[in-house]
Tab-separated table of C-alpha atoms in Angstrom:
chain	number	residue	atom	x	y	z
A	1	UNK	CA	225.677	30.229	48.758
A	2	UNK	CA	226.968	29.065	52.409
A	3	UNK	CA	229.355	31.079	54.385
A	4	UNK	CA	231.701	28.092	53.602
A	5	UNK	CA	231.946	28.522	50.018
A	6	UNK	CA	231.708	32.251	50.211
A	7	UNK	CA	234.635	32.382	52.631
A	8	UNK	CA	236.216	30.214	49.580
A	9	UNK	CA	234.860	32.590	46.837
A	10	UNK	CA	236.816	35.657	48.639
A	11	UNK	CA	239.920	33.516	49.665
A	12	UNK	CA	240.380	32.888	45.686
A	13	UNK	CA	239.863	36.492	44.741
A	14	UNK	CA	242.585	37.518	47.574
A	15	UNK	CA	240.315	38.249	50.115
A	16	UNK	CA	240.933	37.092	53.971
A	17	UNK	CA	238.207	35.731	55.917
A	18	UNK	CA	234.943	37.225	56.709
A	19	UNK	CA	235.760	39.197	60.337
A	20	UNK	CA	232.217	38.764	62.325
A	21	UNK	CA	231.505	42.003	64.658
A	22	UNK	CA	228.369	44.290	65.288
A	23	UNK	CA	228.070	47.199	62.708
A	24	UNK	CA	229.791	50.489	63.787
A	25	UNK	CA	227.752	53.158	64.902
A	26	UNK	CA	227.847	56.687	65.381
A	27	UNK	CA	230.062	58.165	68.506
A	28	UNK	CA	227.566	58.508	71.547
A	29	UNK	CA	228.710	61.878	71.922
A	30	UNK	CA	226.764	64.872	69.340
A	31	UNK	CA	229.172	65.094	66.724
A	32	UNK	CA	229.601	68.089	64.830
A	33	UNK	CA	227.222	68.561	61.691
A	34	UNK	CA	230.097	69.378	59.699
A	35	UNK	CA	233.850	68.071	61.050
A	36	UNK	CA	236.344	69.887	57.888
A	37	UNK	CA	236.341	73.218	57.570
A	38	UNK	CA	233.734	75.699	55.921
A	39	UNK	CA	235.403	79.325	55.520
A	40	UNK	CA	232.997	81.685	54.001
A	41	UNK	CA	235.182	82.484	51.015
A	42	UNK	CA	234.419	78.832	50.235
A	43	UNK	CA	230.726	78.243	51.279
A	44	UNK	CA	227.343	78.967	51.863
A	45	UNK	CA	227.072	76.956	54.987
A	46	UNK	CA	223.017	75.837	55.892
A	47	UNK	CA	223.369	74.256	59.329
A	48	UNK	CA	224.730	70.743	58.446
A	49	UNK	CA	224.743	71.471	54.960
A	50	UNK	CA	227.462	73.586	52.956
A	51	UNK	CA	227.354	74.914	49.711
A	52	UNK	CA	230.305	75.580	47.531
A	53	UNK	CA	230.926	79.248	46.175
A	54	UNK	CA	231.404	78.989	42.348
A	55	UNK	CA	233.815	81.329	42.354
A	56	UNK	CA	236.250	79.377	44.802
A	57	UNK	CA	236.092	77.110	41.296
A	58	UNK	CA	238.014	79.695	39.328
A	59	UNK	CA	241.412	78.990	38.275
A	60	UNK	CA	240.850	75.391	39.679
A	61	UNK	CA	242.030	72.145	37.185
A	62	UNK	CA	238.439	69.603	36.225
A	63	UNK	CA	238.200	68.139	39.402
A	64	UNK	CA	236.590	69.546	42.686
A	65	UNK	CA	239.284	70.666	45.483
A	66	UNK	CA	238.010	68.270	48.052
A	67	UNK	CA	238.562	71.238	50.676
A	68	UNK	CA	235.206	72.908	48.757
A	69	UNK	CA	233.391	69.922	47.601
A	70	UNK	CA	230.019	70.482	48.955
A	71	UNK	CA	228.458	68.905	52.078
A	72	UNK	CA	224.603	67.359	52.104
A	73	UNK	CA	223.870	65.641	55.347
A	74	UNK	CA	220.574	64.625	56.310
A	75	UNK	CA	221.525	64.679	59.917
A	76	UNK	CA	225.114	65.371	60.753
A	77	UNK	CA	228.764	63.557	59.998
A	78	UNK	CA	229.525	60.349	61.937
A	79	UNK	CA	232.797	59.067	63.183
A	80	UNK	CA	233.330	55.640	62.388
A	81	UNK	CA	236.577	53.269	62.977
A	82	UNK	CA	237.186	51.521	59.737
A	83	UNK	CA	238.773	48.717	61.444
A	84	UNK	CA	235.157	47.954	63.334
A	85	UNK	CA	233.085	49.063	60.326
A	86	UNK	CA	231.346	45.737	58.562
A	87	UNK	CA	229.247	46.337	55.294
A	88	UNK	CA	226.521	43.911	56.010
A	89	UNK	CA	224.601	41.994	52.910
A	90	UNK	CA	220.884	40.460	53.330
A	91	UNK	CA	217.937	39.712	52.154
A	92	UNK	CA	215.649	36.940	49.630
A	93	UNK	CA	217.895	38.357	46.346
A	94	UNK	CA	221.130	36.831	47.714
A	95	UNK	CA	221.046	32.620	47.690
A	96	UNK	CA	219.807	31.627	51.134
A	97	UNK	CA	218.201	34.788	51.776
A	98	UNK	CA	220.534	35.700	54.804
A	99	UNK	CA	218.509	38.305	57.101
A	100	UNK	CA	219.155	41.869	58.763
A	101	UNK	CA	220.587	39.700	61.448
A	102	UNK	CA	222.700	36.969	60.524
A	103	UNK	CA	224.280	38.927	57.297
A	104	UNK	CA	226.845	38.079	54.915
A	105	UNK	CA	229.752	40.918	56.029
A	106	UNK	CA	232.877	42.055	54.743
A	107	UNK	CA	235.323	44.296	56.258
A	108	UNK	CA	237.179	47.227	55.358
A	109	UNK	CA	240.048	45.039	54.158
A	110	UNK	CA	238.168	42.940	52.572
A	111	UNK	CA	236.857	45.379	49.985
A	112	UNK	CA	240.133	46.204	50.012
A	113	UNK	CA	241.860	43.172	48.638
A	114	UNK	CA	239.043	43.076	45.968
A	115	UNK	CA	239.471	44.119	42.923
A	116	UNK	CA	239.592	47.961	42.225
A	117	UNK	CA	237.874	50.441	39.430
A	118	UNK	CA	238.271	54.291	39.296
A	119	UNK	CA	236.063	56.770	37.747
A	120	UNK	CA	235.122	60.523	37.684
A	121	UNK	CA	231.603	61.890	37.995
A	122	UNK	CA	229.880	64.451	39.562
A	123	UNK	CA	227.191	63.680	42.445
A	124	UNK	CA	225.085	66.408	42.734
A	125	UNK	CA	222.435	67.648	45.333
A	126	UNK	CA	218.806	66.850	43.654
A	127	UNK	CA	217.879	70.155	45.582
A	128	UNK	CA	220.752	71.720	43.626
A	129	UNK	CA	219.052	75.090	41.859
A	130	UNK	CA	216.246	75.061	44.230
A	131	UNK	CA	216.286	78.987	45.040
A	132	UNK	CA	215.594	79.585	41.478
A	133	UNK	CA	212.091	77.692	41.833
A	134	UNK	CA	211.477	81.439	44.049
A	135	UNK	CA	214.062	83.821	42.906
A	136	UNK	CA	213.094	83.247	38.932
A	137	UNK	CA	209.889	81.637	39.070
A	138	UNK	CA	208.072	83.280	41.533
A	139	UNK	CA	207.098	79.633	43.374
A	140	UNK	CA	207.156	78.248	46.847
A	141	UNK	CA	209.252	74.665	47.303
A	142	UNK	CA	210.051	73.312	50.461
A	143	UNK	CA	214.329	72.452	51.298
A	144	UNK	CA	217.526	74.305	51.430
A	145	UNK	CA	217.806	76.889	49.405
A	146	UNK	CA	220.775	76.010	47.377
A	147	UNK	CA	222.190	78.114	44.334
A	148	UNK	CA	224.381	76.037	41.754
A	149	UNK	CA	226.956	75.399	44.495
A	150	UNK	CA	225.436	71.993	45.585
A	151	UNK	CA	227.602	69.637	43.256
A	152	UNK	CA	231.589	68.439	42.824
A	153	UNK	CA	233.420	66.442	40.388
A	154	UNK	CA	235.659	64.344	41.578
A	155	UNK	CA	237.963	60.867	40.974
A	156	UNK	CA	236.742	58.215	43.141
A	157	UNK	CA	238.222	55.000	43.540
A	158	UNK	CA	236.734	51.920	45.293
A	159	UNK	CA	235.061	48.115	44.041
A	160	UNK	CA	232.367	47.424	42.145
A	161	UNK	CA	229.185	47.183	43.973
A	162	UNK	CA	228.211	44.371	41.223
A	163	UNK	CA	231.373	42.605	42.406
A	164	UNK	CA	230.094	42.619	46.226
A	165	UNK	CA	226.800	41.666	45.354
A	166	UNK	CA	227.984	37.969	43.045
A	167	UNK	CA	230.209	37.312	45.827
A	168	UNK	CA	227.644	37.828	48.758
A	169	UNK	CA	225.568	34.890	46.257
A	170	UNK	CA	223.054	37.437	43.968
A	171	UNK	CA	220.486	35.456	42.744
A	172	UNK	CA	219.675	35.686	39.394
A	173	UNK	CA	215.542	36.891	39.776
A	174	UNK	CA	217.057	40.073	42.653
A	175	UNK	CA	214.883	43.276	41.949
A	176	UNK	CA	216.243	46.071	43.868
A	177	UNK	CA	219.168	47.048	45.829
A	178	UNK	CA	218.966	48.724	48.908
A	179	UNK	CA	222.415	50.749	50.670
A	180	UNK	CA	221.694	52.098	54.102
A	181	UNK	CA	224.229	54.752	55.465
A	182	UNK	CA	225.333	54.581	59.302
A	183	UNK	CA	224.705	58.330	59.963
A	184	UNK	CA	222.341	59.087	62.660
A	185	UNK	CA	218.234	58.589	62.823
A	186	UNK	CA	216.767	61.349	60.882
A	187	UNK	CA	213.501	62.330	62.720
A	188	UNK	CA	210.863	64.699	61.162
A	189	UNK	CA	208.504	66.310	63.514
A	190	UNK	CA	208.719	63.888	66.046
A	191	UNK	CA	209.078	60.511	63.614
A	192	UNK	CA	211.942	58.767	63.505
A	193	UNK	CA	212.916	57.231	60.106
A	194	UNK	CA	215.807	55.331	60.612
A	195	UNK	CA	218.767	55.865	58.563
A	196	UNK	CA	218.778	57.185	55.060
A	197	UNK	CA	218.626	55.094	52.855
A	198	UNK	CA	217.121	54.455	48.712
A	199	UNK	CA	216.539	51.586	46.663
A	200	UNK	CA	217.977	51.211	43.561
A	201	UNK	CA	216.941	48.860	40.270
A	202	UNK	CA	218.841	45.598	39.717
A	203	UNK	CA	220.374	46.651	36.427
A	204	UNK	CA	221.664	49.934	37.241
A	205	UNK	CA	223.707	48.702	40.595
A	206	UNK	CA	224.945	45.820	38.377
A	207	UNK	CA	226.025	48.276	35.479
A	208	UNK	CA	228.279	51.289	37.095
A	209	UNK	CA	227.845	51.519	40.505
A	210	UNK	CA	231.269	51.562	43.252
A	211	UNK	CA	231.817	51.061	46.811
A	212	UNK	CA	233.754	54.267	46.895
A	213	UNK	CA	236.628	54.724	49.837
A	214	UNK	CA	238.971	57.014	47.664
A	215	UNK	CA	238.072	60.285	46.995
A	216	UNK	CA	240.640	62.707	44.616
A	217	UNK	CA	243.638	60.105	45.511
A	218	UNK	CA	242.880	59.469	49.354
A	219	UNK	CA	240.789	57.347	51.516
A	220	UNK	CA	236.979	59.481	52.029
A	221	UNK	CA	236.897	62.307	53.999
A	222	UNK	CA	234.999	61.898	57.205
A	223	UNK	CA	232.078	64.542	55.333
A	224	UNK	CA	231.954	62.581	52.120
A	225	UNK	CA	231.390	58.994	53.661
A	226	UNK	CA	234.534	57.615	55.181
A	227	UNK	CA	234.880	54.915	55.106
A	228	UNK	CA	233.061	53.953	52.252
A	229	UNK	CA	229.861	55.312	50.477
A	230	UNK	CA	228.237	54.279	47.526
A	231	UNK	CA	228.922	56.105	44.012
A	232	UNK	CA	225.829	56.207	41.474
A	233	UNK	CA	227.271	58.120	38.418
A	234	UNK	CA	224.487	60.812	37.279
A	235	UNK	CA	222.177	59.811	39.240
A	236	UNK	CA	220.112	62.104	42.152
A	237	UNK	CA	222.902	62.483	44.569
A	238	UNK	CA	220.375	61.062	46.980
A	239	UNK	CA	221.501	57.430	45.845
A	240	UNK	CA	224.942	58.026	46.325
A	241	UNK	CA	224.886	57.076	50.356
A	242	UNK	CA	227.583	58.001	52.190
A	243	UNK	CA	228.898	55.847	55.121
A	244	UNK	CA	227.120	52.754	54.114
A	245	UNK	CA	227.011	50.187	56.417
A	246	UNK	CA	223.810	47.850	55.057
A	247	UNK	CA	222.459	46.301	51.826
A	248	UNK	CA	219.569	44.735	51.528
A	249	UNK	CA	219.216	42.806	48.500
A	250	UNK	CA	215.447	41.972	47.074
A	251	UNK	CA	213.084	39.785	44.822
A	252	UNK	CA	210.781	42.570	45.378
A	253	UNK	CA	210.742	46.207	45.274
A	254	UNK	CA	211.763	48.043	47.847
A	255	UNK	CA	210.697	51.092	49.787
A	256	UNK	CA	211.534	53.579	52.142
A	257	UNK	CA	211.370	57.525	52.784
A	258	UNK	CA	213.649	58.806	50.559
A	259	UNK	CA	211.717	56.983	47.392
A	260	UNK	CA	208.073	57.494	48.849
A	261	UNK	CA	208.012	61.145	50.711
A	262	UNK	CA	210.840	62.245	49.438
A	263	UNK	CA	213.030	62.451	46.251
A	264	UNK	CA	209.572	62.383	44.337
A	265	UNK	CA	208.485	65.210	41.728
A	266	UNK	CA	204.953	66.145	43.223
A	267	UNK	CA	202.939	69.103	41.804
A	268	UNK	CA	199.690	69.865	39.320
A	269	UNK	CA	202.018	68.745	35.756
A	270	UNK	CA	202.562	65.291	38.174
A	271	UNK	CA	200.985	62.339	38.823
A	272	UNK	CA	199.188	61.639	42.407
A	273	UNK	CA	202.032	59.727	43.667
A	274	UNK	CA	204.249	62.006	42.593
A	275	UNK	CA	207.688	60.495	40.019
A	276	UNK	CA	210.671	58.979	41.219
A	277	UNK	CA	213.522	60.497	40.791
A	278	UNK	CA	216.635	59.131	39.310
A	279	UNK	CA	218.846	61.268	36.379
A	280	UNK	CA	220.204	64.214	36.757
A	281	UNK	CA	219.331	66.686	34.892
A	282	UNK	CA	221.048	69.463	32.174
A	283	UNK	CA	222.791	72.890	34.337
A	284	UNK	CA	225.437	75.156	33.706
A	285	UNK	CA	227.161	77.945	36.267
A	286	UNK	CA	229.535	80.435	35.992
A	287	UNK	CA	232.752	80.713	38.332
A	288	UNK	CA	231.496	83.778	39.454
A	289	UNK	CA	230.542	85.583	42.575
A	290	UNK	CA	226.817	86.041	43.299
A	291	UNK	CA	226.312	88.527	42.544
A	292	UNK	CA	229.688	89.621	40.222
A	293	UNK	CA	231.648	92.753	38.940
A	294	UNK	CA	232.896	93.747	36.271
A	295	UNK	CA	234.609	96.781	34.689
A	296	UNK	CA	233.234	98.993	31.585
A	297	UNK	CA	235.929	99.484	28.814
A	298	UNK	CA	238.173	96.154	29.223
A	299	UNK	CA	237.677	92.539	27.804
A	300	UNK	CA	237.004	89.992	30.974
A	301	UNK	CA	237.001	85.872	30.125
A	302	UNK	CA	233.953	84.553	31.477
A	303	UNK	CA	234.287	81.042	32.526
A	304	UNK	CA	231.762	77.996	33.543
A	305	UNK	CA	231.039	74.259	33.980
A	306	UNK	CA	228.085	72.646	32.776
A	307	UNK	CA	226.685	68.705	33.559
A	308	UNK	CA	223.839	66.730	32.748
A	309	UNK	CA	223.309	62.992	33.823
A	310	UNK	CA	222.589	62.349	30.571
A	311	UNK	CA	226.436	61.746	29.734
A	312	UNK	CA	228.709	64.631	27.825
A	313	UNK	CA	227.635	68.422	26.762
A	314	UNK	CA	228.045	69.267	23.105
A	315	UNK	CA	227.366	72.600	23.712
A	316	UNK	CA	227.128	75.637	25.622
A	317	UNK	CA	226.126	79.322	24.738
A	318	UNK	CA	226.362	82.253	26.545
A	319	UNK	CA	224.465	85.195	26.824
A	320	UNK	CA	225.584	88.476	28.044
A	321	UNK	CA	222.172	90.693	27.528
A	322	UNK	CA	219.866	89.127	29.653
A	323	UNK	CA	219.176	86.358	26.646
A	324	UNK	CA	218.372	88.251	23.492
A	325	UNK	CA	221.565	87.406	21.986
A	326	UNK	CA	223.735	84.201	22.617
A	327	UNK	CA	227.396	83.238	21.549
A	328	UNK	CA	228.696	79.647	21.536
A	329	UNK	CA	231.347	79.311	24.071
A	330	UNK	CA	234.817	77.341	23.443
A	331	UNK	CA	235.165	74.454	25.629
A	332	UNK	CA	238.303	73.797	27.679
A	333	UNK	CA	240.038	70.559	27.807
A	334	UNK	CA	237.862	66.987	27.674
A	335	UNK	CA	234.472	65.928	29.547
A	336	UNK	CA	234.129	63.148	31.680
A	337	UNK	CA	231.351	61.157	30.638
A	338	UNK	CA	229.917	61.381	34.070
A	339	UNK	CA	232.005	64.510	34.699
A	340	UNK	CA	231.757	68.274	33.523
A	341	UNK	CA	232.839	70.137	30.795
A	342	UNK	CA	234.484	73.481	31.368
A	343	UNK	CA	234.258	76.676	28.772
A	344	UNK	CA	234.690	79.903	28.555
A	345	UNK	CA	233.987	83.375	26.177
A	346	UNK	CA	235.023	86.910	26.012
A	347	UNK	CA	233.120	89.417	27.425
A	348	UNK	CA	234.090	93.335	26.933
A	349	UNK	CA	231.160	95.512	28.250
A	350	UNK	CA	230.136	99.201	27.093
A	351	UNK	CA	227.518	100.065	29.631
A	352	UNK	CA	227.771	100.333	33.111
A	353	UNK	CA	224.928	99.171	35.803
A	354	UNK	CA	223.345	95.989	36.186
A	355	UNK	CA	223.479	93.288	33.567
A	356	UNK	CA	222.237	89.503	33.898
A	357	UNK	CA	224.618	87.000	32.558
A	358	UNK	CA	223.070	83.058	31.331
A	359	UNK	CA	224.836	79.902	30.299
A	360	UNK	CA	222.635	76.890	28.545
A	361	UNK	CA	223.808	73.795	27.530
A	362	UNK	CA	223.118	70.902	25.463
A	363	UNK	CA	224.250	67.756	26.164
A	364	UNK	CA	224.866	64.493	23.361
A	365	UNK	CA	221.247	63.403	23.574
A	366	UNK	CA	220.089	66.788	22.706
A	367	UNK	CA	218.319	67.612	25.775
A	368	UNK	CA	218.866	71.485	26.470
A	369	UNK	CA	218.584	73.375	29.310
A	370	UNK	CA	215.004	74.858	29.733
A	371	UNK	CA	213.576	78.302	29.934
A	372	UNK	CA	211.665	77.431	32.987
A	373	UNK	CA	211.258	74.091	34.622
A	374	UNK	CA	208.001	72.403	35.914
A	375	UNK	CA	207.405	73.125	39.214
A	376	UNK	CA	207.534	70.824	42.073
A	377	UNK	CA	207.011	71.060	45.456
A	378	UNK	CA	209.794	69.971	46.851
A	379	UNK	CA	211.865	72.012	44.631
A	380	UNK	CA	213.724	69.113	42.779
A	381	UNK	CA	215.847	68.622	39.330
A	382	UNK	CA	215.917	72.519	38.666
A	383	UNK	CA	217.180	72.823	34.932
A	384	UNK	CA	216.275	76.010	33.895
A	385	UNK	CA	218.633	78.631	32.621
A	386	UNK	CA	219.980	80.565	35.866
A	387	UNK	CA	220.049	84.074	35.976
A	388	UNK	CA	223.394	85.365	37.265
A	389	UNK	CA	223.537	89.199	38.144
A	390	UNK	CA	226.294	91.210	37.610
A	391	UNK	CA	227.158	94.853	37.922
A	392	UNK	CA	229.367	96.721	35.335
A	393	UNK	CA	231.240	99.866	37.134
């Protein structure tokens, strides 16, 4: 397709003319890792990383406040001016196989005047749970040490990436997909990587994947990709790139760190070159304090989310000795189908001292939560049942 009748495509589907200007780019000066706020009756906060508390959850309706929606940065948060900002298409899988630099580019507005789509779903950390590889199963993974805390639900509103891609000219034999976010180089001892950025397969970015720039009801938050990022419902959150700024559009697969050296299972169960990761996996939390009190003698109403990428939980049980014995709990309102479902049970305990509390759910498919998950080095797609302490006074 020539810029000519691409100009033409968008100018019947609303769309103004294709503004031509460089990329935006971080600020020159070191930005902040993390620009909104990070009290510490909200979050864990792990240098440019923050982790939600799950008890800042309590009381809250199904979506995520976006004041404690996590934070997972590879490098740090970059200020961008949407009016500069150009999402930039290339590659052999668009018609005329327009490079990295003479792109096909559409502004802010221009997504804008395309047609919209909104949808819930959670984007989760794929490190989420990765303390439990130590803390329960005795093993050493490398990454943050994140609890539960590492994953939000919220409503996200933007365009179709599959509506992007047919305008930009997708040919009909493109492979992969390829977003590329605008945050800063990330360099590992001493080699610089570029920007992050993931493939992802032909079918999936055609099926349910958005060009997200609403978050909750409002334009992105500078932290969560403002101002746009891409939205891959129950998928490793890893896909989901904030501040995109590139696609790259193949006949052939496509490579880079984060689907080679990183976001691969590697360990002894594994093969060589380790497994790509893609779906999320099954977890449940409680909206609890780590560790919690309670008190002996009075009935308290224990309450939780649980997720899987796998679409909707059909159910959730509860233990309150440390697993021997387990109770269904009674969900609470709907579940997205890339969203959460809330529950809750009664709890009235007799003894006092320490006590371990454990949630496990099952989603449609069947697929339960496990006892102990497969280890991998890097301390991915933890979906064991989590041991949550409490002590009863």
């Amino acid at each position: 397709m020539s810029r000519r009748a691409l100009m033409r495509l968008l100018a019947s589907a609303g769309v103004g003319s294709i503004l031509t200007g460089a990329t935006a780019r971080p600020a020159a000066a070191d930005p902040p890792p993390i620009v909104k706020p990070t009290p510490p009756d909200l979050f864990y906060v792990y240098g440019s990383n923050a982790e939600m508390r799950w008890e800042a959850m309590a009381g809250q309706g199904y979506l995520t406040p976006t004041d404690r929606f996590f934070v997972r940065d590879h490098t740090s948060t970059p200020s961008i001016d949407a009016d500069k900002w150009r999402l930039q298409l290339f590659g052999t899988g668009l018609h005329h196989a327009p490079t990295a630099d003479n792109p096909i580019e559409f502004s802010y507005r221009d997504l804008l005047r395309l047609p919209t789509e909104s949808r819930v779903a959670f984007v989760e950390c794929t490190g989420n749970g990765r303390s439990f590889f130590t803390t329960q199963q005795g093993q050493t993974v490398s990454g943050t040490a994140w609890k539960l805390g590492a994953v939000g639900v919220a409503s996200w509103r933007g365009v179709r990436l599959s509506t992007v891609l047919r305008a930009a000219g997708l040919r009909h034999d493109a492979v992969d997909v390829m977003p590329e976010g605008l945050d800063p180089d990330y360099v590992v001892n001493g080699v610089d990587l570029g920007h992050v950025r993931r493939p992802l397969p032909i079918d999936k970015a055609l099926r349910d994947v958005l060009l997200a720039y609403e978050m909750n009801g409002r334009p992105l938050p500078v932290d969560h990709g403002f101002p746009v990022r891409v939205l891959v419902p129950s998928w490793a959150g890893i896909s989901s790139i904030k501040w995109v700024g590139r696609i790259e559009v193949s006949t052939f697969p496509l490579f880079s760190a984060w689907n080679t050296q990183y976001y691969r299972l590697f360990g002894p169960t594994y093969p060589a070159e380790g497994t790509a990761v893609s779906r999320q996996v099954v977890k449940s939390a409680f909206e609890l304090p780590w560790p919690a009190q309670f008190q002996t003698g009075r009935t308290h109403l224990l309450s939780g989310r649980s997720w899987s990428g796998n679409g909707r939980i059909g159910r959730v049980e509860v233990s309150t000795d440390g697993g021997h014995t387990w109770r269904r709990a009674s969900f609470v309102g709907g579940s997205a189908e890339a969203g959460w479902q809330r529950w809750r049970v009664a709890w009235r305990p007799t003894a006092t001292g320490s006590h371990t509390l454990k949630a496990r759910a099952t989603d449609v498919i069947g697929i339960r939560q496990l006892d102990q998950t497969p280890f991998n080095t890097l301390g991915y797609l933890f979906d064991a049942v989590v041991d949550h302490p409490v002590t009863v006074v």
